Coordinates of C-alpha atoms and ligand atoms in Angstrom, one line a residue:
M1339 CA 20.6 -33.6 0.1
I1340 CA 18.3 -32.7 2.8
D1341 CA 14.9 -33.4 2.8
P1342 CA 13.0 -30.0 3.7
V1343 CA 9.7 -31.2 4.7
S1344 CA 10.8 -33.5 7.3
A1345 CA 13.7 -30.8 8.5
L1346 CA 11.0 -27.9 8.2
S1347 CA 8.1 -30.5 10.5
N1348 CA 10.9 -31.4 13.3
V1349 CA 11.6 -27.4 14.1
L1350 CA 8.5 -25.8 13.6
G1351 CA 5.3 -29.0 14.9
V1352 CA 2.1 -29.2 14.5
K1353 CA 1.2 -25.7 14.9
G1354 CA 4.6 -24.6 12.7
W1355 CA 3.5 -26.3 9.8
L1356 CA 1.2 -26.7 7.0
S1357 CA 0.7 -29.0 3.9
G1358 CA -1.7 -30.7 2.4
G1359 CA -5.2 -29.0 2.5
D1360 CA -4.2 -26.7 5.5
V1361 CA -2.9 -24.6 3.3
E1362 CA -5.7 -23.4 0.8
P1363 CA -6.1 -20.3 3.3
Y1364 CA -2.5 -19.0 3.0
R1365 CA -2.6 -20.0 -1.6
W1366 CA -4.0 -17.5 -3.3
D1367 CA -3.4 -13.2 -3.2
W1368 CA -6.4 -11.3 -2.3
L1369 CA -7.1 -10.5 -6.2
R1370 CA -7.0 -14.5 -7.2
R1371 CA -4.2 -13.8 -10.1
Y1372 CA -2.0 -16.2 -8.1
G1373 CA -1.7 -19.4 -6.4
A1374 CA 0.4 -22.3 -6.8
V1375 CA 0.5 -24.8 -4.9
P1376 CA 2.7 -24.7 -1.8
L1377 CA 5.7 -27.2 0.0
G1378 CA 4.1 -26.2 2.7
V1379 CA 3.4 -22.9 5.0
A1380 CA 6.0 -22.5 7.8
R1381 CA 5.0 -20.6 10.7
P1382 CA 7.4 -19.5 13.3
A1383 CA 6.7 -18.5 16.8
N1384 CA 10.0 -16.2 17.2
T1385 CA 13.1 -15.1 14.9
Q1386 CA 15.2 -18.1 15.5
E1387 CA 12.8 -20.8 13.6
V1388 CA 12.4 -18.2 10.8
A1389 CA 16.1 -17.9 10.8
R1390 CA 16.1 -22.1 10.7
V1391 CA 13.4 -22.4 8.1
V1392 CA 15.9 -19.7 5.9
E1393 CA 18.8 -21.9 6.1
I1394 CA 16.7 -25.2 5.7
C1395 CA 15.4 -24.4 2.7
R1396 CA 18.8 -22.3 1.4
E1397 CA 20.7 -25.9 1.9
A1398 CA 17.5 -27.5 -0.3
G1399 CA 17.3 -25.0 -3.0
V1400 CA 13.6 -24.2 -2.1
A1401 CA 12.1 -21.3 -2.4
V1402 CA 10.7 -19.1 0.7
V1403 CA 7.7 -17.0 0.1
P1404 CA 7.3 -14.5 2.8
Q1405 CA 3.9 -13.9 4.0
G1406 CA 2.0 -11.0 6.1
G1407 CA -1.9 -10.0 5.8
N1408 CA -1.8 -11.4 2.1
T1409 CA -3.8 -7.9 0.8
G1410 CA -1.1 -7.5 -1.3
L1411 CA -2.2 -6.7 -4.9
C1412 CA 0.7 -7.6 -7.4
G1413 CA 0.8 -11.2 -5.8
G1414 CA 4.1 -11.1 -3.7
A1415 CA 3.2 -13.0 -1.1
V1416 CA 2.3 -16.3 -3.0
A1417 CA 4.0 -19.3 -4.4
H1418 CA 5.3 -18.6 -8.0
E1419 CA 5.3 -22.3 -8.3
T1420 CA 4.0 -25.6 -7.2
G1421 CA 7.1 -26.5 -4.4
A1422 CA 7.8 -23.0 -2.7
V1423 CA 7.4 -22.3 1.5
I1424 CA 5.3 -20.0 2.1
L1425 CA 6.4 -18.3 5.6
S1426 CA 3.7 -16.8 7.6
L1427 CA 4.3 -14.2 9.8
S1428 CA 1.2 -14.5 11.9
R1429 CA 2.4 -16.5 15.2
M1430 CA 4.6 -13.5 15.7
A1431 CA 2.8 -10.8 16.6
A1432 CA 3.6 -9.8 20.1
M1433 CA 4.0 -5.8 20.7
E1434 CA 6.3 -4.5 23.5
K1435 CA 4.8 -1.4 25.7
P1436 CA 5.2 2.5 23.9
D1437 CA 8.3 3.7 24.9
L1438 CA 6.1 7.5 25.3
A1439 CA 9.7 9.4 25.9
S1440 CA 11.2 7.8 22.5
G1441 CA 7.9 8.4 20.5
S1442 CA 8.6 4.4 19.6
I1443 CA 7.2 0.8 19.4
V1444 CA 8.6 -2.5 19.2
V1445 CA 6.4 -4.7 17.8
E1446 CA 6.8 -8.1 15.7
A1447 CA 6.4 -8.5 12.0
G1448 CA 3.2 -10.3 12.4
V1449 CA 1.0 -7.6 14.0
V1450 CA -1.7 -6.7 12.9
L1451 CA -2.3 -2.7 11.6
A1452 CA -5.5 -2.3 13.7
T1453 CA -4.4 -4.2 16.9
L1454 CA -1.6 -1.4 17.1
H1455 CA -3.2 1.1 16.7
E1456 CA -6.5 -0.3 19.2
A1457 CA -3.3 -0.8 21.4
L1458 CA -2.2 2.9 21.4
E1459 CA -5.4 4.5 21.8
P1460 CA -4.9 4.5 25.9
H1461 CA -1.9 5.7 26.1
G1462 CA -2.8 8.5 23.7
L1463 CA -0.6 8.2 20.8
I1464 CA -0.8 7.0 17.2
F1465 CA 1.3 4.8 14.8
P1466 CA -0.1 7.2 11.3
M1467 CA -0.6 4.4 8.7
H1468 CA -4.0 3.9 7.4
L1469 CA -5.3 2.4 4.6
G1470 CA -8.6 0.1 3.8
A1471 CA -6.8 -3.2 4.1
E1472 CA -5.8 -2.3 7.8
G1473 CA -7.9 -5.1 9.6
S1474 CA -5.7 -7.8 7.5
A1475 CA -2.1 -6.4 6.9
R1476 CA 0.2 -6.9 9.3
I1477 CA 3.9 -4.8 9.6
G1478 CA 6.0 -7.3 7.6
G1479 CA 3.9 -6.8 5.0
L1480 CA 3.4 -2.8 5.3
I1481 CA 7.0 -3.0 5.4
G1482 CA 8.1 -5.4 2.6
T1483 CA 5.8 -2.7 0.3
N1484 CA 6.8 0.7 2.1
A1485 CA 2.6 1.1 1.9
G1486 CA 1.5 5.1 1.7
G1487 CA -1.6 4.8 2.4
S1488 CA -4.5 8.0 2.9
H1489 CA -2.0 10.1 5.9
A1490 CA 1.1 9.7 4.1
L1491 CA 1.2 13.3 2.5
R1492 CA 1.7 14.0 6.6
Y1493 CA 3.2 11.3 7.8
G1494 CA 4.9 10.1 5.1
M1495 CA 5.4 6.2 3.9
M1496 CA 6.5 3.1 5.6
Q1497 CA 9.6 3.5 5.2
D1498 CA 9.4 7.2 6.9
L1499 CA 7.8 5.3 10.0
V1500 CA 10.4 2.8 10.8
L1501 CA 13.3 3.9 12.9
G1502 CA 14.9 0.7 13.1
L1503 CA 15.0 -3.2 11.6
E1504 CA 15.0 -6.5 12.7
V1505 CA 16.0 -8.8 10.0
V1506 CA 16.7 -12.6 8.5
L1507 CA 19.2 -12.5 5.9
A1508 CA 19.0 -14.8 3.0
D1509 CA 21.9 -17.2 4.6
G1510 CA 19.8 -17.4 7.5
T1511 CA 21.7 -14.7 9.8
V1512 CA 19.9 -12.2 11.9
W1513 CA 20.7 -8.3 11.1
N1514 CA 19.8 -6.5 14.2
G1515 CA 19.3 -2.8 13.8
L1516 CA 16.9 -2.4 16.5
R1517 CA 17.5 1.2 17.1
S1518 CA 15.0 4.1 18.3
V1519 CA 16.5 6.7 16.6
Q1520 CA 16.1 9.1 14.3
K1521 CA 19.6 10.2 13.4
D1522 CA 21.0 6.7 12.1
N1523 CA 23.6 7.8 9.9
A1524 CA 26.3 5.2 10.9
G1525 CA 27.0 3.8 7.1
Y1526 CA 24.2 2.9 4.1
Q1527 CA 20.8 3.5 5.1
L1528 CA 20.4 -0.3 5.6
R1529 CA 16.6 -0.3 6.7
K1530 CA 15.8 1.6 4.2
L1531 CA 16.5 -0.8 2.3
F1532 CA 14.5 -3.6 3.7
C1533 CA 11.5 -0.5 2.8
G1534 CA 9.4 -1.9 -0.3
S1535 CA 12.2 -5.3 -0.9
E1536 CA 8.9 -7.3 -1.0
G1537 CA 10.8 -10.1 1.3
T1538 CA 13.4 -10.6 -2.3
L1539 CA 16.2 -9.5 0.7
G1540 CA 15.3 -11.1 4.0
I1541 CA 12.7 -11.4 5.9
V1542 CA 11.0 -8.5 8.6
T1543 CA 11.0 -9.9 11.9
R1544 CA 10.6 -6.8 13.9
A1545 CA 10.5 -2.9 14.0
V1546 CA 10.6 0.1 16.3
L1547 CA 8.1 2.0 14.4
K1548 CA 7.8 6.3 15.3
L1549 CA 4.8 6.8 17.1
F1550 CA 2.7 10.2 16.8
P1551 CA 0.5 12.4 19.4
A1552 CA -3.6 11.4 19.1
P1553 CA -5.3 14.3 17.6
K1554 CA -7.1 16.1 20.3
Q1555 CA -9.0 17.7 17.1
R1556 CA -10.4 17.3 13.8
T1557 CA -12.2 18.7 10.9
T1558 CA -13.3 16.7 8.1
A1559 CA -14.8 17.7 4.5
L1560 CA -17.0 16.5 1.9
L1561 CA -16.6 18.8 -1.2
T1562 CA -18.0 18.5 -4.6
F1563 CA -16.0 19.9 -7.8
A1564 CA -16.6 20.3 -11.8
D1565 CA -13.8 18.3 -12.6
C1566 CA -10.5 17.3 -11.4
G1567 CA -8.3 20.4 -12.5
A1568 CA -10.6 22.5 -10.2
A1569 CA -10.5 20.0 -7.0
V1570 CA -6.3 20.3 -7.7
S1571 CA -5.9 23.9 -7.7
F1572 CA -8.3 23.7 -4.8
G1573 CA -5.9 21.1 -2.9
T1574 CA -2.9 23.2 -3.8
Y1575 CA -4.2 26.4 -1.6
L1576 CA -5.8 24.4 0.8
R1577 CA -2.3 22.7 1.9
G1578 CA -0.7 26.3 1.1
E1579 CA -3.0 27.6 4.2
A1580 CA -3.3 24.0 5.9
G1581 CA 0.3 22.9 5.6
E1582 CA 1.2 20.2 8.7
F1583 CA -2.3 20.3 10.0
L1584 CA -3.5 18.6 6.5
S1585 CA -4.1 14.9 7.1
G1586 CA -5.6 13.9 4.1
L1587 CA -6.6 15.1 0.5
E1588 CA -8.2 11.9 -0.8
F1589 CA -10.4 12.2 -4.0
F1590 CA -13.3 10.0 -5.9
S1591 CA -14.9 10.1 -9.0
D1592 CA -18.3 10.6 -9.9
F1593 CA -17.9 7.2 -11.9
G1594 CA -16.5 5.7 -8.5
L1595 CA -19.5 6.9 -6.6
K1596 CA -22.1 5.3 -8.5
L1597 CA -21.0 2.0 -8.0
V1598 CA -20.6 2.2 -4.3
L1599 CA -23.9 3.9 -4.4
K1600 CA -25.4 1.3 -6.5
H1601 CA -23.0 -2.1 -4.8
M1602 CA -23.3 -0.7 -1.2
A1603 CA -27.1 -0.1 -0.1
D1604 CA -25.9 1.6 3.1
L1605 CA -24.4 3.8 1.7
S1606 CA -25.3 7.7 0.8
F1607 CA -24.2 10.7 -0.4
P1608 CA -24.8 13.4 1.2
L1609 CA -24.2 16.3 -0.4
E1610 CA -27.5 18.0 -3.0
T1611 CA -25.7 18.7 -6.0
R1612 CA -23.2 16.5 -7.3
G1613 CA -19.9 17.2 -9.7
G1614 CA -17.6 14.6 -11.8
V1615 CA -14.9 14.6 -8.7
H1616 CA -15.3 14.2 -5.4
L1617 CA -12.7 15.2 -2.1
L1618 CA -12.7 14.4 1.0
A1619 CA -10.3 17.1 3.3
E1620 CA -9.1 16.3 6.9
L1621 CA -6.9 18.8 9.3
A1622 CA -6.1 17.2 12.4
S1623 CA -4.0 18.1 15.8
S1624 CA -2.6 17.2 18.8
S1625 CA -3.4 20.8 20.3
A1626 CA -6.9 21.6 20.9
R1627 CA -6.2 25.1 20.9
V1628 CA -5.5 25.6 16.8
P1629 CA -8.8 26.7 15.1
L1630 CA -9.0 24.4 12.6
D1631 CA -12.7 24.7 11.8
D1632 CA -11.7 28.3 10.5
I1633 CA -8.5 27.5 8.6
L1634 CA -10.6 24.9 6.9
N1635 CA -14.4 27.3 6.2
A1636 CA -11.9 29.7 5.2
A1637 CA -10.4 27.8 2.5
L1638 CA -13.9 26.9 1.4
E1639 CA -15.0 29.8 1.3
W1640 CA -11.8 30.8 -1.0
G1641 CA -12.7 28.3 -3.7
M1642 CA -16.3 28.6 -3.3
E1643 CA -15.8 32.5 -4.4
R1644 CA -14.0 31.2 -7.5
E1645 CA -16.6 28.4 -7.9
L1646 CA -14.0 25.4 -7.5
V1647 CA -16.0 24.3 -4.7
I1648 CA -19.6 23.6 -5.9
D1649 CA -21.2 22.1 -3.1
G1650 CA -19.2 21.1 0.5
A1651 CA -20.8 19.8 4.3
L1652 CA -18.4 19.5 6.9
A1653 CA -18.7 16.6 9.8
M1654 CA -20.9 16.8 12.4
S1655 CA -20.0 14.0 14.6
D1656 CA -17.8 11.1 14.8
A1657 CA -20.5 9.1 12.7
Q1658 CA -20.7 11.4 9.2
R1659 CA -16.7 11.9 9.6
A1660 CA -16.2 8.0 9.4
H1661 CA -19.6 7.9 5.9
F1662 CA -17.4 10.0 4.4
W1663 CA -14.2 8.0 4.6
H1664 CA -16.5 5.2 3.8
L1665 CA -17.1 6.4 0.6
R1666 CA -13.6 6.9 0.2
E1667 CA -12.4 3.7 1.2
E1668 CA -15.4 1.4 -0.5
Q1669 CA -14.1 2.9 -4.0
P1670 CA -12.3 -0.6 -4.7
E1671 CA -15.2 -2.9 -3.4
G1672 CA -17.5 -1.0 -5.3
Q1673 CA -15.8 -1.7 -8.5
R1674 CA -14.8 -5.1 -7.8
L1675 CA -18.3 -5.7 -6.9
E1676 CA -19.2 -4.1 -10.7
G1677 CA -17.0 -7.0 -12.2
Q1678 CA -13.5 -7.9 -13.5
Q1679 CA -11.2 -4.6 -13.2
L1680 CA -7.9 -4.0 -14.2
K1681 CA -5.9 -1.9 -11.3
H1682 CA -3.0 0.9 -11.9
D1683 CA -1.0 2.6 -9.1
I1684 CA -0.2 5.4 -10.9
S1685 CA 2.0 8.8 -9.3
V1686 CA 2.6 11.6 -10.9
P1687 CA 3.6 14.8 -9.6
P1688 CA 0.4 16.9 -8.0
G1689 CA 0.1 19.5 -10.1
K1690 CA 0.1 17.7 -12.8
I1691 CA -3.2 15.2 -12.0
A1692 CA -5.8 16.3 -13.8
E1693 CA -3.0 16.4 -16.7
F1694 CA -2.6 12.7 -16.4
I1695 CA -6.5 12.2 -15.9
E1696 CA -7.2 13.7 -18.9
A1697 CA -4.5 12.6 -21.2
G1698 CA -4.9 8.5 -19.8
E1699 CA -8.5 9.1 -20.9
A1700 CA -7.9 9.7 -24.3
A1701 CA -5.2 6.9 -24.0
C1702 CA -7.2 4.0 -22.9
S1703 CA -10.1 5.3 -24.7
K1704 CA -8.3 4.9 -28.4
I1705 CA -6.9 1.3 -27.6
L1706 CA -10.6 0.1 -26.1
P1707 CA -13.4 2.8 -26.8
G1708 CA -16.1 2.5 -23.9
V1709 CA -13.6 1.6 -21.1
R1710 CA -14.9 2.9 -18.1
I1711 CA -12.0 4.8 -15.5
N1712 CA -12.3 5.2 -12.4
P1713 CA -9.2 7.2 -10.4
F1714 CA -10.0 8.1 -7.0
G1715 CA -7.0 8.0 -4.4
H1716 CA -4.5 10.2 -2.8
L1717 CA -4.7 13.7 -3.8
G1718 CA -2.4 15.3 -1.7
D1719 CA 1.1 13.1 -3.0
G1720 CA -0.6 12.8 -6.5
N1721 CA -1.1 9.0 -5.9
I1722 CA -3.9 8.2 -8.4
H1723 CA -5.6 4.2 -8.7
Y1724 CA -6.7 4.6 -12.2
N1725 CA -8.8 1.3 -12.4
L1726 CA -10.7 0.3 -15.3
S1727 CA -13.7 -1.4 -15.7
P1728 CA -14.5 -3.3 -19.8
P1729 CA -17.3 -0.9 -22.1
K1730 CA -21.0 -1.5 -21.2
G1731 CA -22.1 -5.0 -21.7
Q1732 CA -18.5 -6.4 -22.1
S1733 CA -17.4 -8.6 -19.7
D1734 CA -13.9 -9.5 -20.0
F1735 CA -11.2 -7.1 -21.0
A1736 CA -8.2 -9.1 -20.2
D1737 CA -6.9 -9.1 -23.6
K1738 CA -6.2 -5.0 -23.7
A1739 CA -4.6 -5.7 -20.2
L1740 CA -1.2 -5.3 -21.1
E1741 CA -1.0 -3.4 -23.8
L1742 CA -3.6 -0.3 -21.2
G1743 CA -0.8 -0.8 -18.5
Q1744 CA 2.1 0.1 -20.8
A1745 CA 0.3 3.1 -22.2
L1746 CA -0.2 4.3 -18.6
A1747 CA 2.7 3.5 -17.3
S1748 CA 5.3 5.5 -20.0
L1749 CA 1.8 8.4 -19.9
A1750 CA 3.2 8.7 -15.5
T1751 CA 7.4 7.8 -16.7
G1752 CA 6.7 10.7 -19.0
M1753 CA 5.4 13.2 -16.4
G1754 CA 8.3 12.1 -13.9
G1755 CA 5.9 9.7 -12.1
S1756 CA 5.8 5.8 -11.4
F1757 CA 4.1 3.3 -12.3
A1758 CA 3.9 1.5 -9.2
A1759 CA 3.5 4.3 -7.0
E1760 CA 2.6 1.9 -3.3
H1761 CA 1.9 -1.6 -3.7
G1762 CA 5.2 -2.2 -5.5
L1763 CA 5.9 -4.6 -8.3
G1764 CA 5.3 -8.2 -7.0
R1765 CA 4.6 -10.2 -10.3
S1766 CA 2.0 -8.8 -11.8
K1767 CA 4.3 -5.6 -12.4
I1768 CA 8.0 -7.3 -13.2
V1769 CA 6.8 -6.4 -17.3
L1770 CA 6.5 -2.7 -16.5
A1771 CA 9.5 -2.3 -14.7
D1772 CA 11.7 -4.1 -17.4
T1773 CA 10.2 -1.7 -19.7
N1774 CA 10.0 1.6 -17.8
R1775 CA 13.0 1.4 -16.2
S1776 CA 16.2 2.1 -17.2
P1777 CA 19.2 -0.5 -17.6
E1778 CA 20.8 1.8 -14.9
E1779 CA 18.5 1.3 -12.6
R1780 CA 17.2 -2.6 -13.0
N1781 CA 21.0 -3.8 -13.3
L1782 CA 21.4 -1.6 -9.4
M1783 CA 18.9 -3.6 -8.0
A1784 CA 19.7 -7.1 -9.7
V1785 CA 23.6 -6.1 -7.9
I1786 CA 21.5 -5.6 -4.8
K1787 CA 20.0 -8.5 -5.1
D1788 CA 22.4 -10.8 -6.2
A1789 CA 24.7 -9.3 -3.3
L1790 CA 22.2 -10.0 -0.5
D1791 CA 20.4 -13.9 -1.9
P1792 CA 23.3 -14.7 -4.2
S1793 CA 21.6 -18.2 -3.9
G1794 CA 18.4 -16.7 -5.2
V1795 CA 15.7 -18.4 -2.7
M1796 CA 14.3 -15.4 -1.2
N1797 CA 10.7 -14.9 -3.6
P1798 CA 12.0 -15.8 -7.0
G1799 CA 10.1 -14.0 -9.3
V1800 CA 9.3 -10.7 -7.4
M1801 CA 10.1 -7.5 -8.6
I1802 CA 13.5 -8.7 -10.3
S1803 CA 12.3 -11.3 -13.1
S1804 CA 13.8 -14.4 -11.8
V1805 CA 14.9 -15.9 -16.1
R1806 CA 17.1 -12.7 -15.9
Q1807 CA 19.9 -12.5 -14.9
R1808 CA 22.2 -8.7 -14.4
K1809 CA 23.7 -9.7 -17.9
T1810 CA 20.7 -9.8 -19.7
F1811 CA 19.8 -5.9 -18.6
Q1812 CA 22.9 -4.4 -20.9
Ligands
FAD1437 C1 -9.0 -2.9 0.5 C2 -7.2 -2.5 -0.2 C3 -7.2 -1.4 0.6 C4 -5.5 -0.8 0.3 N1 -4.6 0.6 0.5 C5 -3.4 0.7 0.3 C6 -3.4 1.9 0.7 O1 -4.1 2.9 0.6 N2 -1.7 1.9 0.1 C7 -0.9 0.9 0.2 O2 0.6 0.9 0.5 N3 -1.7 0.2 -0.2 C8 -2.6 -0.6 0.1 N4 -3.2 -1.6 -0.3 C9 -2.4 -2.8 -0.3 C10 -2.0 -4.3 0.7 O3 -3.1 -3.4 1.7 C11 -0.2 -3.1 1.0 O4 0.3 -3.7 -0.2 C12 0.1 -3.5 2.8 O5 1.3 -3.3 2.9 C13 0.2 -5.2 2.2 O6 0.0 -6.4 4.0 P1 0.3 -7.4 4.4 O7 0.5 -7.2 5.5 O8 -1.2 -7.6 3.2 O9 1.2 -7.9 3.3 P2 1.2 -9.5 2.2 O10 0.4 -8.7 1.0 O11 1.7 -10.7 3.3 O12 3.0 -9.0 1.4 C14 3.2 -7.8 0.5 C15 5.0 -8.2 0.4 O13 5.9 -8.5 1.1 C16 6.0 -8.9 2.0 N5 6.6 -10.0 2.7 C17 5.2 -10.0 3.5 N6 6.0 -10.1 4.7 C18 7.1 -9.9 5.1 C19 8.0 -9.8 6.1 N7 8.3 -9.9 7.3 N8 9.5 -9.4 5.6 C20 9.7 -9.0 4.2 N9 9.0 -9.5 3.2 C21 7.3 -9.3 3.5 C22 5.6 -10.5 0.5 O14 6.5 -11.4 0.5 C23 4.7 -9.3 -0.4 O15 6.1 -9.3 -1.1 C24 -4.3 -2.1 -0.2 C25 -5.2 -3.5 -0.4 C26 -6.5 -3.3 0.0 C27 -7.1 -5.5 -0.4

């Protein structure tokens, strides 16, 4: 039997193999719910080393947990039980020059999203994935979770932005699918299979990403509405008027705003009036000729005439635009600073957002009277972060977590939506998947998992419960 520690330290050297106290920075997930002691942390420098790590772990029967920026919110990037190897892609952060004619770039999986944004700026190009964790999240992790973010309504999710992939498979072989074309129907869409697979099928080592011309102009408005129904009506109208120029349509509640203003002294709310729901709408174009201000102003007039929009302001400078976005992006942090919370990542068809929020409030208040609800997120694509704080004066409500989660999941599923919109299942949502997805759907997933990872070493306990075999799903 192979000794994995000496084999891995021989292959990776001192820079590439961490053990003992050195594993601490990699050990806990972002929300600090999971953090079994790993056997060690492998930090390979290239694809060949990743393949060797996987081969050694498979031979030794040791689980491999790929880790990017470790900002995932479902506990998928850390060890499930003592003795797994965390495989950090942090040393694989090289980028090729962007291919200007094709609008693409080849990057290693460890590239940090914000670093990619900066590198593209001088070329007049963008990679249009934006999220609050972009200073830490890495390309491999974004692909692993099929991240969505605030521009998904215009550009799609990660699976829509990946043209090609290189993946180390569970047997240590390397699949090179680094093609740079949009049209490639030569068989199953393998690259999409790995988008959102959370490290359970293979390890993404490189990717070809789709790029877009940088906007030459933007116009951003912060608006306030009496309630979510009014915001949804306005959002529907704006989508019709602004079409392909609409690049952001984000909402947050007045409760969420209160938390942000309470805990972050540098933020203020610029409007005189405050309704129950606030909306950030942004239009962008890579042409300077499109009259974005006119489109947005006409829509605002329409909304005010119908008394949907109570108050609003257009950003008059880049600093003001950044301030508007901060109010939205600091929603998770504002609630974290308030104390314990339960996070839910729901999606419903966009026209049903208001209905979901109302029904969700009724369901949650029945289970836990006084529970404080902070819905915010991506109005344009129907993705609601339906996060809960305990009733005032109560610090702990973990005993109600499962019941609340189940109620919201079945409500979303019943409306044709999902209980795991953009963060994935990780470890924390397996129970919800077991109860809210049909046996046929779970069987299909288990068949794929069995076929690609027959020895079960790739991130066990994530996405598909490791103790459940395909047969038990009947
Ligand atoms: C403040 C904040 C805001 C956020 N906002 C959003 C948002 O708007 N939209 C959104 O979608 N998410 C959001 N997230 C969640 C998180 O940032 C995303 O899920 C992100 O994609 C995770 O990237 P990461 O590099 O940190 O991945 P990690 O957390 O390291 O890993 C996530 C999963 O991918 C797997 N993985 C990592 N690297 C690889 C690889 N190379 N190959 C295969 N699998 C791999 C891991 O095993 C794990 O299962 C937010 C998180 C925070 C903390």
